[in-house]
XYZ file of N, CA and C in Angstrom:
492
model
N -31.239 -18.932 307.519
C -30.864 -18.753 306.131
C -29.338 -18.782 306.037
N -28.807 -19.648 305.188
C -27.349 -19.710 305.060
C -26.857 -18.661 304.070
N -25.550 -18.537 303.987
C -24.965 -17.471 303.166
C -25.272 -17.630 301.677
N -25.383 -18.855 301.176
C -25.699 -19.033 299.749
C -27.126 -18.572 299.446
N -28.049 -18.819 300.367
C -29.422 -18.338 300.174
C -29.463 -16.816 300.248
N -28.701 -16.241 301.159
C -28.640 -14.784 301.283
C -28.066 -14.162 300.013
N -27.017 -14.781 299.485
C -26.422 -14.273 298.239
C -27.422 -14.346 297.093
N -28.165 -15.437 297.013
C -29.168 -15.601 295.953
C -30.273 -14.552 296.089
N -30.728 -14.307 297.311
C -31.743 -13.278 297.550
C -31.206 -11.897 297.158
N -29.957 -11.619 297.507
C -29.345 -10.329 297.171
C -29.203 -10.188 295.655
N -28.817 -11.264 294.981
C -28.686 -11.228 293.529
C -30.037 -10.931 292.881
N -31.101 -11.575 293.356
C -32.441 -11.330 292.812
C -32.868 -9.892 293.052
N -32.588 -9.395 294.267
C -32.944 -8.015 294.595
C -32.187 -7.037 293.699
N -30.880 -7.231 293.548
C -30.071 -6.355 292.694
C -30.522 -6.433 291.243
N -30.873 -7.631 290.797
C -31.336 -7.811 289.427
C -32.637 -7.052 289.194
N -33.572 -7.159 290.137
C -34.849 -6.453 290.018
C -34.626 -4.950 290.020
N -33.776 -4.461 290.908
C -33.467 -3.039 290.977
C -32.804 -2.568 289.684
N -31.876 -3.359 289.167
C -31.186 -3.030 287.919
C -32.195 -2.974 286.762
N -33.105 -3.933 286.703
C -34.132 -3.942 285.655
C -35.051 -2.731 285.779
N -35.372 -2.332 287.005
C -36.194 -1.144 287.219
C -35.484 0.096 286.676
N -34.193 0.234 286.974
C -33.429 1.383 286.480
C -33.305 1.361 284.958
N -33.177 0.175 284.376
C -33.146 0.056 282.919
C -34.461 0.555 282.325
N -35.559 0.089 282.867
C -36.882 0.487 282.375
C -37.087 1.987 282.545
N -36.673 2.525 283.682
C -36.802 3.956 283.940
C -35.990 4.776 282.939
N -34.799 4.316 282.597
C -33.963 5.052 281.642
C -34.587 5.052 280.249
N -35.187 3.935 279.853
C -35.847 3.869 278.550
C -37.109 4.733 278.555
N -37.853 4.713 279.651
C -39.043 5.567 279.764
C -38.652 7.036 279.644
N -37.556 7.421 280.294
C -37.078 8.801 280.192
C -36.776 9.156 278.745
N -36.110 8.253 278.020
C -35.758 8.505 276.620
C -37.017 8.667 275.767
N -37.984 7.777 275.954
C -39.213 7.827 275.158
C -39.985 9.106 275.449
N -40.118 9.462 276.729
C -40.832 10.693 277.075
C -40.101 11.921 276.545
N -38.771 11.910 276.609
C -37.992 13.018 276.053
C -38.205 13.112 274.548
N -38.130 11.979 273.875
C -38.289 11.921 272.421
C -39.664 12.447 272.003
N -40.693 12.045 272.725
C -42.061 12.388 272.332
C -42.546 13.728 272.875
N -42.106 14.107 274.071
C -42.729 15.244 274.744
C -41.847 16.467 274.965
N -40.525 16.319 274.957
C -39.689 17.465 275.305
C -39.849 18.623 274.319
N -39.935 18.337 273.033
C -40.138 19.401 272.043
C -41.419 20.184 272.292
N -42.582 19.505 272.377
C -43.827 20.225 272.666
C -43.816 20.933 274.026
N -43.222 20.315 275.043
C -43.160 20.956 276.359
C -42.322 22.229 276.283
N -41.208 22.194 275.566
C -40.378 23.396 275.401
C -41.149 24.485 274.664
N -41.899 24.109 273.633
C -42.705 25.086 272.890
C -43.762 25.714 273.800
N -44.420 24.906 274.621
C -45.418 25.438 275.560
C -44.766 26.333 276.611
N -43.608 25.934 277.100
C -42.892 26.736 278.088
C -42.509 28.092 277.509
N -42.024 28.107 276.296
C -41.666 29.370 275.642
C -42.905 30.241 275.460
N -44.017 29.632 275.059
C -45.274 30.385 274.905
C -45.675 31.008 276.235
N -45.572 30.254 277.316
C -45.908 30.774 278.641
C -44.980 31.926 279.022
N -43.679 31.771 278.766
C -42.697 32.805 279.117
C -42.986 34.099 278.364
N -43.417 33.988 277.112
C -43.723 35.179 276.307
C -44.837 35.998 276.950
N -45.827 35.322 277.536
C -47.002 36.007 278.075
C -46.906 36.321 279.562
N -45.774 36.106 280.179
C -45.614 36.496 281.575
C -44.487 37.521 281.664
N -44.091 37.840 282.859
C -43.085 38.886 283.038
C -41.669 38.438 282.683
N -41.523 37.213 282.238
C -40.199 36.713 281.868
C -39.877 36.910 280.384
N -40.729 37.619 279.656
C -40.511 37.767 278.218
C -39.159 38.384 277.870
N -38.570 39.284 278.693
C -37.231 39.788 278.338
C -36.177 38.663 278.282
N -36.305 37.672 279.156
C -35.376 36.536 279.116
C -35.533 35.779 277.804
N -36.763 35.656 277.333
C -37.013 34.980 276.063
C -36.375 35.753 274.913
N -36.489 37.070 274.931
C -35.892 37.902 273.880
C -34.371 37.715 273.865
N -33.763 37.709 275.039
C -32.313 37.494 275.126
C -31.951 36.112 274.582
N -32.732 35.104 274.948
C -32.475 33.744 274.463
C -32.602 33.676 272.944
N -33.620 34.300 272.383
C -33.821 34.276 270.924
C -32.657 34.969 270.219
N -32.185 36.080 270.769
C -31.025 36.764 270.178
C -29.818 35.826 270.184
N -29.606 35.156 271.322
C -28.502 34.203 271.395
C -28.713 33.044 270.420
N -29.939 32.532 270.327
C -30.238 31.409 269.436
C -29.968 31.783 267.973
N -30.332 32.996 267.593
C -30.085 33.452 266.219
C -28.576 33.561 265.964
N -27.839 34.077 266.937
C -26.384 34.189 266.753
C -25.714 32.812 266.740
N -26.388 31.821 267.286
C -25.862 30.458 267.382
C -26.502 29.531 266.336
N -27.182 30.102 265.361
C -28.017 29.358 264.413
C -27.280 28.261 263.651
N -26.039 28.493 263.281
C -25.285 27.542 262.448
C -24.595 26.430 263.253
N -24.637 26.489 264.556
C -23.945 25.491 265.388
C -24.325 24.051 265.059
N -25.609 23.723 264.850
C -25.931 22.326 264.506
C -25.246 21.849 263.227
N -25.062 22.743 262.267
C -24.425 22.382 260.999
C -22.911 22.258 261.133
N -22.373 22.787 262.213
C -20.917 22.790 262.412
C -20.466 21.774 263.467
N -21.305 20.813 263.753
C -20.912 19.762 264.693
C -21.475 19.893 266.087
N -22.224 20.951 266.352
C -22.858 21.102 267.656
C -21.887 21.436 268.762
N -22.328 21.181 269.972
C -21.468 21.388 271.142
C -21.793 20.292 272.156
N -21.162 19.163 271.940
C -21.398 17.994 272.791
C -20.982 18.253 274.222
N -21.735 17.677 275.112
C -21.416 17.733 276.526
C -20.869 16.373 276.943
N -19.582 16.318 277.255
C -18.976 15.070 277.701
C -19.673 14.578 278.967
N -20.027 15.517 279.831
C -20.730 15.188 281.064
C -22.046 14.477 280.761
N -22.815 15.012 279.821
C -24.109 14.416 279.483
C -23.938 13.056 278.796
N -22.938 12.925 277.954
C -22.762 11.659 277.232
C -22.299 10.527 278.147
N -21.836 10.863 279.343
C -21.375 9.843 280.284
C -22.351 9.620 281.443
N -23.571 10.144 281.332
C -24.558 9.922 282.395
C -24.710 8.433 282.659
N -24.812 8.046 283.914
C -25.006 6.647 284.303
C -26.292 6.093 283.707
N -27.279 6.946 283.547
C -28.562 6.527 282.981
C -28.378 5.847 281.627
N -27.419 6.300 280.834
C -27.224 5.718 279.503
C -26.704 4.289 279.589
N -25.984 3.954 280.650
C -25.527 2.560 280.835
C -26.729 1.639 281.058
N -27.684 2.104 281.864
C -28.904 1.317 282.084
C -29.707 1.218 280.789
N -29.738 2.304 280.045
C -30.423 2.341 278.749
C -29.831 1.282 277.818
N -28.507 1.239 277.744
C -27.795 0.265 276.908
C -28.103 -1.161 277.345
N -28.123 -1.395 278.636
C -28.352 -2.745 279.157
C -29.783 -3.231 278.949
N -30.726 -2.318 278.813
C -32.125 -2.705 278.640
C -32.327 -3.525 277.366
N -31.642 -3.163 276.285
C -31.931 -3.767 274.979
C -31.272 -5.115 274.722
N -30.143 -5.517 274.965
C -28.872 -4.843 275.211
C -28.242 -4.370 273.899
N -27.537 -3.262 273.983
C -26.882 -2.672 272.813
C -25.379 -2.857 272.973
N -24.725 -3.250 271.900
C -23.277 -3.445 271.918
C -22.654 -2.746 270.707
N -21.417 -2.332 270.851
C -20.654 -1.740 269.759
C -19.507 -2.690 269.445
N -19.448 -3.160 268.203
C -18.414 -4.108 267.790
C -17.433 -3.421 266.846
N -16.168 -3.459 267.191
C -15.122 -2.884 266.348
C -14.692 -3.939 265.337
N -14.763 -3.603 264.061
C -14.351 -4.544 263.016
C -13.100 -4.081 262.283
N -12.672 -2.838 262.543
C -11.468 -2.324 261.878
C -10.892 -1.175 262.701
N -9.588 -0.985 262.583
C -8.956 0.178 263.185
C -9.198 1.374 262.274
N -9.509 2.513 262.867
C -9.775 3.720 262.094
C -8.749 4.782 262.448
N -8.154 5.371 261.431
C -7.162 6.423 261.622
C -7.881 7.688 262.092
N -7.544 8.213 263.269
C -8.237 9.397 263.776
C -7.943 10.673 262.986
N -7.025 10.611 262.012
C -6.729 11.781 261.185
C -7.766 11.969 260.081
N -8.611 10.976 259.874
C -9.622 11.035 258.820
C -11.017 11.194 259.409
N -11.945 11.593 258.556
C -13.355 11.654 258.924
C -14.053 10.424 258.372
N -15.064 9.965 259.086
C -15.791 8.766 258.678
C -17.286 9.003 258.799
N -18.035 8.305 257.969
C -19.489 8.294 258.074
C -19.893 6.885 258.476
N -20.551 6.768 259.616
C -21.075 5.483 260.069
C -22.545 5.424 259.667
N -22.879 4.502 258.805
C -24.278 4.339 258.405
C -24.950 3.383 259.379
N -26.149 3.712 259.783
C -26.881 2.900 260.751
C -28.262 2.637 260.174
N -28.424 1.447 259.600
C -29.681 1.145 258.914
C -30.093 -0.287 259.172
N -31.309 -0.600 259.424
C -32.409 0.343 259.662
C -32.337 0.865 261.097
N -32.548 2.135 261.256
C -32.418 2.720 262.594
C -33.731 2.762 263.349
N -34.839 2.546 262.673
C -36.126 2.593 263.362
C -36.565 4.023 263.602
N -37.707 4.171 264.214
C -38.279 5.499 264.433
C -37.537 6.254 265.529
N -37.180 5.565 266.589
C -36.588 6.252 267.740
C -35.072 6.104 267.828
N -34.461 5.332 266.982
C -32.998 5.233 266.857
C -32.282 4.926 268.171
N -32.790 3.966 268.925
C -32.182 3.617 270.212
C -30.705 3.258 270.069
N -30.394 2.358 269.144
C -29.021 1.885 268.992
C -28.074 2.968 268.516
N -28.502 3.755 267.535
C -27.655 4.838 267.029
C -27.377 5.851 268.134
N -28.416 6.231 268.866
C -28.226 7.188 269.954
C -27.285 6.628 271.015
N -27.507 5.383 271.394
C -26.705 4.776 272.459
C -25.232 4.638 272.047
N -24.974 4.222 270.813
C -23.598 4.021 270.357
C -22.874 5.317 270.029
N -23.558 6.255 269.395
C -22.884 7.450 268.882
C -23.264 8.742 269.598
N -24.362 8.745 270.347
C -24.783 9.941 271.074
C -24.376 9.918 272.540
N -24.003 8.731 273.034
C -23.539 8.599 274.412
C -22.230 7.806 274.392
N -21.643 7.676 275.546
C -20.427 6.859 275.643
C -20.702 5.572 276.415
N -21.965 5.158 276.453
C -22.338 3.993 277.256
C -21.795 2.680 276.707
N -21.515 2.618 275.417
C -20.950 1.390 274.840
C -19.428 1.475 274.709
N -18.844 2.551 275.225
C -17.389 2.683 275.228
C -16.801 3.159 273.911
N -17.547 3.942 273.133
C -17.052 4.426 271.841
C -15.705 5.132 271.991
N -15.578 5.974 273.012
C -14.333 6.745 273.180
C -13.132 5.854 273.502
N -13.373 4.673 274.049
C -12.274 3.733 274.326
C -12.002 2.833 273.123
N -13.056 2.457 272.417
C -12.908 1.580 271.251
C -12.289 2.345 270.085
N -12.720 3.595 269.903
C -12.200 4.452 268.829
C -11.670 5.749 269.440
N -10.506 5.696 270.096
C -9.977 6.917 270.715
C -9.683 7.983 269.660
N -9.877 9.216 270.050
C -9.620 10.393 269.212
C -10.617 10.574 268.075
N -11.682 9.804 268.038
C -12.777 10.042 267.096
C -13.947 10.620 267.877
N -14.605 11.640 267.313
C -15.763 12.244 267.964
C -16.997 11.997 267.106
N -17.887 11.126 267.544
C -19.087 10.856 266.747
C -20.121 11.973 266.889
N -20.862 12.203 265.818
C -21.961 13.163 265.820
C -23.148 12.499 265.136
N -24.304 12.599 265.744
C -25.526 12.082 265.132
C -26.160 13.172 264.283
N -26.846 12.768 263.252
C -27.615 13.727 262.466
C -29.092 13.502 262.755
N -29.860 14.541 262.599
C -31.306 14.462 262.783
C -31.947 15.495 261.878
N -33.236 15.522 261.873
C -33.957 16.476 261.040
C -33.622 17.906 261.453
N -33.423 18.774 260.481
C -33.067 20.167 260.769
C -34.139 20.859 261.606
N -35.393 20.473 261.423
C -36.492 21.077 262.182
C -36.369 20.881 263.683
N -35.688 19.827 264.097
C -35.502 19.596 265.535
C -34.678 20.700 266.188
N -33.853 21.382 265.412
C -33.008 22.438 265.955
C -33.674 23.814 265.892
N -34.912 23.858 265.478
C -35.630 25.130 265.397
C -36.465 25.390 266.651
N -36.662 24.378 267.491
C -37.479 24.528 268.695
C -36.595 25.048 269.832
N -36.879 26.251 270.329
C -36.069 26.804 271.414
C -36.019 25.854 272.616
N -34.916 25.814 273.294
C -34.596 24.975 274.451
C -34.365 23.520 274.056
N -35.267 22.945 273.268
C -35.112 21.563 272.810
C -33.824 21.423 272.010
N -33.513 22.440 271.187
C -32.296 22.403 270.380
C -31.055 22.323 271.256
N -31.078 22.978 272.403
C -29.915 22.957 273.288
C -29.730 21.582 273.924
N -30.839 20.918 274.215
C -30.765 19.543 274.725
C -30.157 18.635 273.657
N -30.616 18.788 272.414
C -30.095 17.965 271.322
C -28.625 18.262 271.044
N -28.249 19.524 271.095
C -26.857 19.892 270.833
C -25.910 19.342 271.902
N -26.401 19.176 273.109
C -25.557 18.658 274.187
C -25.326 17.156 274.060
N -26.261 16.452 273.395
C -26.151 14.979 273.288
C -25.134 14.581 272.246
């Protein structure tokens, strides 16, 4: 086998592996979207009925004291928004962010995303993660996604959403 054939085989292997990681990242997103809320509710129910209920009481007290955080912009995790998984997620579709104007970072802006679909893949990828380079394209702007208020009422799930 000559070097050009080896390179072609390596390219095919890397491409297949890359596609697998893309599919895995999308599967993770879909399972999180559909199941994380109910799983958190079941986990909390289990914690209430076992010896860990004091931890649940402490968490609920903290959650009540933190009740207005979603309305005040949340608490984004830069670490979470830069997960490598989101790059594979972006490449699966592929999703791109196109800058059409310079935006003054001293002002606030509303980015409308329509139609966003049921699962909002593009909106999440562009504004909920940094996989499309939002922080480089629009430096000093901090995007925040909005969602149904009920999503922030489910213990534990709300913290996952607030971090995104």
